């Protein structure tokens, strides 16, 4: 069986690339197709596959500024020749599902999210874009939405990474989907014997992560907050922070593990499609204080593995921290860690293998059925149509 993976872009090793690595364990013979890739920034495991970039790779500066090439991405994806592949698994966060599979091929789309920048986050992205992008987005976004919806028909099975994304697939594509949480390397995290006196906020420092809420809340309550990560918001946040808030920037993995295991709790004030960092914190035995929207609704059990707050504001977060501290002693690190084990890479691979095998079996049965006598087949179909249609009384 010839297998192809289609991944939106390979320019870093984040959650989407961890999914691709787990899929590569299932299908080590698979070829990878991607819009652009940076060989220096992907893992050795992915480099073992044959990787084919699109024609966008040849545009000067494309690897660094690929997001600005969004209007060209549909053309680039449809230019891939996948006619010889039996199974295509697209990894969708950009428009990866828009490839053209062979008629008999099985196409399964693992959807991290429909394209946020043309759907539910469109106005936010546009408001925060530069002058040129802000002017052009209204021109190309409607056509891109039409293309995005029409290409959803090229997918046989959608797999969503959370119930939050499942709802968005149903809303924008009018398609059903199965939910399989992405793989988290939970085995790499362990609880510390003693926790520290600080809270932790970790992730990219970009607007939608709402790290600004954490900074404002801890400026007011005076408690220690450690912020890990870098991004466009870092300078602004540091400029407004008080001495009790420490910015570490990007840290090595071992340091992140240490911080996750020793913090009083992870503060997670943004809305994510899934949210890997909260699962990593729970695998370290630490509770999570999170805004109660998005993927955390699949991963956090209120008052057991963390605290969820409804009001995404400084005041809402402050109240959640007070509530957490009133019951902090009730959280059991070992139970929290045990809960996190269900999001392991092995769980992901087992569920994905089952989905693929069921769809392949269904397709094989369909082919066998179609190869039966056409005369007998159509006679049966015509009779069934009459017996259930407007002439059913005559048939009876």
PDB file of C-alpha atoms in Angstrom, residues 85-194:
ATOM      1  CA  UNK A  85      -1.213   6.593  -3.584  1.00  0.00           C
ATOM      2  CA  UNK A  86      -3.748   4.256  -1.967  1.00  0.00           C
ATOM      3  CA  UNK A  87      -3.986   6.103   1.352  1.00  0.00           C
ATOM      4  CA  UNK A  88      -3.610   9.853   1.874  1.00  0.00           C
ATOM      5  CA  UNK A  89      -3.598  11.336   5.383  1.00  0.00           C
ATOM      6  CA  UNK A  90      -3.712  15.123   5.399  1.00  0.00           C
ATOM      7  CA  UNK A  91      -2.705  17.061   8.476  1.00  0.00           C
ATOM      8  CA  UNK A  92      -4.892  20.159   8.354  1.00  0.00           C
ATOM      9  CA  UNK A  93      -4.339  23.495  10.050  1.00  0.00           C
ATOM     10  CA  UNK A  94      -3.494  25.350   6.920  1.00  0.00           C
ATOM     11  CA  UNK A  95      -5.378  24.183   3.789  1.00  0.00           C
ATOM     12  CA  UNK A  96      -3.693  20.748   3.519  1.00  0.00           C
ATOM     13  CA  UNK A  97      -6.843  18.757   2.739  1.00  0.00           C
ATOM     14  CA  UNK A  98      -7.186  20.520  -0.629  1.00  0.00           C
ATOM     15  CA  UNK A  99      -5.065  17.974  -2.501  1.00  0.00           C
ATOM     16  CA  UNK A 100      -6.626  15.883  -5.289  1.00  0.00           C
ATOM     17  CA  UNK A 101      -6.563  12.196  -4.306  1.00  0.00           C
ATOM     18  CA  UNK A 102      -6.981   9.322  -6.740  1.00  0.00           C
ATOM     19  CA  UNK A 103     -10.617   8.180  -7.202  1.00  0.00           C
ATOM     20  CA  UNK A 104      -9.998   4.871  -5.420  1.00  0.00           C
ATOM     21  CA  UNK A 105      -7.737   6.285  -2.708  1.00  0.00           C
ATOM     22  CA  UNK A 106      -8.807   6.697   0.912  1.00  0.00           C
ATOM     23  CA  UNK A 107      -8.342  10.287   2.127  1.00  0.00           C
ATOM     24  CA  UNK A 108      -8.407  10.832   5.889  1.00  0.00           C
ATOM     25  CA  UNK A 109      -7.980  14.365   7.215  1.00  0.00           C
ATOM     26  CA  UNK A 110      -6.651  14.892  10.737  1.00  0.00           C
ATOM     27  CA  UNK A 111      -7.934  18.396  11.408  1.00  0.00           C
ATOM     28  CA  UNK A 112      -6.171  20.519  14.010  1.00  0.00           C
ATOM     29  CA  UNK A 113      -8.542  23.295  12.990  1.00  0.00           C
ATOM     30  CA  UNK A 114     -10.283  24.735   9.938  1.00  0.00           C
ATOM     31  CA  UNK A 115      -8.246  27.759   8.832  1.00  0.00           C
ATOM     32  CA  UNK A 116      -8.772  30.197  11.699  1.00  0.00           C
ATOM     33  CA  UNK A 117      -7.569  33.177   9.688  1.00  0.00           C
ATOM     34  CA  UNK A 118     -10.439  32.930   7.188  1.00  0.00           C
ATOM     35  CA  UNK A 119     -13.143  31.645   9.534  1.00  0.00           C
ATOM     36  CA  UNK A 120     -13.813  32.433  13.194  1.00  0.00           C
ATOM     37  CA  UNK A 121     -10.607  34.436  13.840  1.00  0.00           C
ATOM     38  CA  UNK A 122     -10.721  36.295  10.526  1.00  0.00           C
ATOM     39  CA  UNK A 123     -11.503  39.733  11.977  1.00  0.00           C
ATOM     40  CA  UNK A 124      -8.891  39.355  14.724  1.00  0.00           C
ATOM     41  CA  UNK A 125      -6.180  38.373  12.245  1.00  0.00           C
ATOM     42  CA  UNK A 126      -7.141  41.202   9.906  1.00  0.00           C
ATOM     43  CA  UNK A 127      -7.138  43.804  12.664  1.00  0.00           C
ATOM     44  CA  UNK A 128      -3.619  42.764  13.703  1.00  0.00           C
ATOM     45  CA  UNK A 129      -2.211  42.552  10.156  1.00  0.00           C
ATOM     46  CA  UNK A 130      -0.085  45.110   8.360  1.00  0.00           C
ATOM     47  CA  UNK A 131      -1.581  47.731   6.069  1.00  0.00           C
ATOM     48  CA  UNK A 132      -1.140  45.731   2.849  1.00  0.00           C
ATOM     49  CA  UNK A 133      -2.482  42.453   4.275  1.00  0.00           C
ATOM     50  CA  UNK A 134      -5.422  44.255   5.884  1.00  0.00           C
ATOM     51  CA  UNK A 135      -6.359  45.722   2.502  1.00  0.00           C
ATOM     52  CA  UNK A 136      -5.957  42.457   0.562  1.00  0.00           C
ATOM     53  CA  UNK A 137      -7.654  40.036   2.961  1.00  0.00           C
ATOM     54  CA  UNK A 138     -11.245  41.061   2.029  1.00  0.00           C
ATOM     55  CA  UNK A 139     -10.366  40.422  -1.632  1.00  0.00           C
ATOM     56  CA  UNK A 140      -9.017  36.863  -1.395  1.00  0.00           C
ATOM     57  CA  UNK A 141     -10.728  35.553   1.784  1.00  0.00           C
ATOM     58  CA  UNK A 142     -14.207  34.928   0.235  1.00  0.00           C
ATOM     59  CA  UNK A 143     -12.740  32.818  -2.610  1.00  0.00           C
ATOM     60  CA  UNK A 144     -10.522  30.952  -0.165  1.00  0.00           C
ATOM     61  CA  UNK A 145     -13.544  30.139   2.020  1.00  0.00           C
ATOM     62  CA  UNK A 146     -15.414  28.780  -1.028  1.00  0.00           C
ATOM     63  CA  UNK A 147     -12.427  26.641  -1.975  1.00  0.00           C
ATOM     64  CA  UNK A 148     -12.022  25.452   1.619  1.00  0.00           C
ATOM     65  CA  UNK A 149     -15.643  24.304   1.823  1.00  0.00           C
ATOM     66  CA  UNK A 150     -15.671  22.663  -1.620  1.00  0.00           C
ATOM     67  CA  UNK A 151     -12.468  20.703  -0.907  1.00  0.00           C
ATOM     68  CA  UNK A 152     -13.993  19.218   2.239  1.00  0.00           C
ATOM     69  CA  UNK A 153     -15.868  16.924  -0.179  1.00  0.00           C
ATOM     70  CA  UNK A 154     -12.512  15.395  -1.177  1.00  0.00           C
ATOM     71  CA  UNK A 155     -12.145  13.924   2.330  1.00  0.00           C
ATOM     72  CA  UNK A 156     -13.554  10.485   3.170  1.00  0.00           C
ATOM     73  CA  UNK A 157     -13.156  10.741   6.956  1.00  0.00           C
ATOM     74  CA  UNK A 158     -12.524  13.804   9.110  1.00  0.00           C
ATOM     75  CA  UNK A 159     -10.759  13.318  12.440  1.00  0.00           C
ATOM     76  CA  UNK A 160     -10.871  16.306  14.812  1.00  0.00           C
ATOM     77  CA  UNK A 161      -8.297  16.867  17.536  1.00  0.00           C
ATOM     78  CA  UNK A 162     -10.976  17.945  20.043  1.00  0.00           C
ATOM     79  CA  UNK A 163     -14.731  18.305  20.394  1.00  0.00           C
ATOM     80  CA  UNK A 164     -14.193  22.056  19.978  1.00  0.00           C
ATOM     81  CA  UNK A 165     -12.728  21.488  16.513  1.00  0.00           C
ATOM     82  CA  UNK A 166     -15.374  18.850  15.764  1.00  0.00           C
ATOM     83  CA  UNK A 167     -18.008  21.544  16.252  1.00  0.00           C
ATOM     84  CA  UNK A 168     -16.171  23.903  13.888  1.00  0.00           C
ATOM     85  CA  UNK A 169     -15.888  21.198  11.212  1.00  0.00           C
ATOM     86  CA  UNK A 170     -19.646  20.691  11.443  1.00  0.00           C
ATOM     87  CA  UNK A 171     -20.277  24.443  11.368  1.00  0.00           C
ATOM     88  CA  UNK A 172     -18.097  25.375   8.393  1.00  0.00           C
ATOM     89  CA  UNK A 173     -17.934  22.147   6.348  1.00  0.00           C
ATOM     90  CA  UNK A 174     -21.242  20.518   7.373  1.00  0.00           C
ATOM     91  CA  UNK A 175     -19.356  17.261   7.859  1.00  0.00           C
ATOM     92  CA  UNK A 176     -19.317  14.788  10.721  1.00  0.00           C
ATOM     93  CA  UNK A 177     -16.008  13.806  12.298  1.00  0.00           C
ATOM     94  CA  UNK A 178     -14.422  11.511  14.849  1.00  0.00           C
ATOM     95  CA  UNK A 179     -12.428  12.921  17.771  1.00  0.00           C
ATOM     96  CA  UNK A 180      -8.895  11.720  18.499  1.00  0.00           C
ATOM     97  CA  UNK A 181      -6.735  13.808  20.829  1.00  0.00           C
ATOM     98  CA  UNK A 182      -3.251  14.579  19.480  1.00  0.00           C
ATOM     99  CA  UNK A 183      -0.251  12.703  20.895  1.00  0.00           C
ATOM    100  CA  UNK A 184       1.449  14.183  23.933  1.00  0.00           C
ATOM    101  CA  UNK A 185       4.787  12.817  25.150  1.00  0.00           C
ATOM    102  CA  UNK A 186       3.407  12.349  28.661  1.00  0.00           C
ATOM    103  CA  UNK A 187       6.113   9.813  29.529  1.00  0.00           C
ATOM    104  CA  UNK A 188       8.701  12.609  29.431  1.00  0.00           C
ATOM    105  CA  UNK A 189       7.177  14.422  32.422  1.00  0.00           C
ATOM    106  CA  UNK A 190       7.292  13.506  36.111  1.00  0.00           C
ATOM    107  CA  UNK A 191       5.964  15.133  39.299  1.00  0.00           C
ATOM    108  CA  UNK A 192       8.427  16.888  41.611  1.00  0.00           C
ATOM    109  CA  UNK A 193       8.633  15.902  45.253  1.00  0.00           C
ATOM    110  CA  UNK A 194       8.040  19.512  46.357  1.00  0.00           C
TER     111      UNK A 194
END
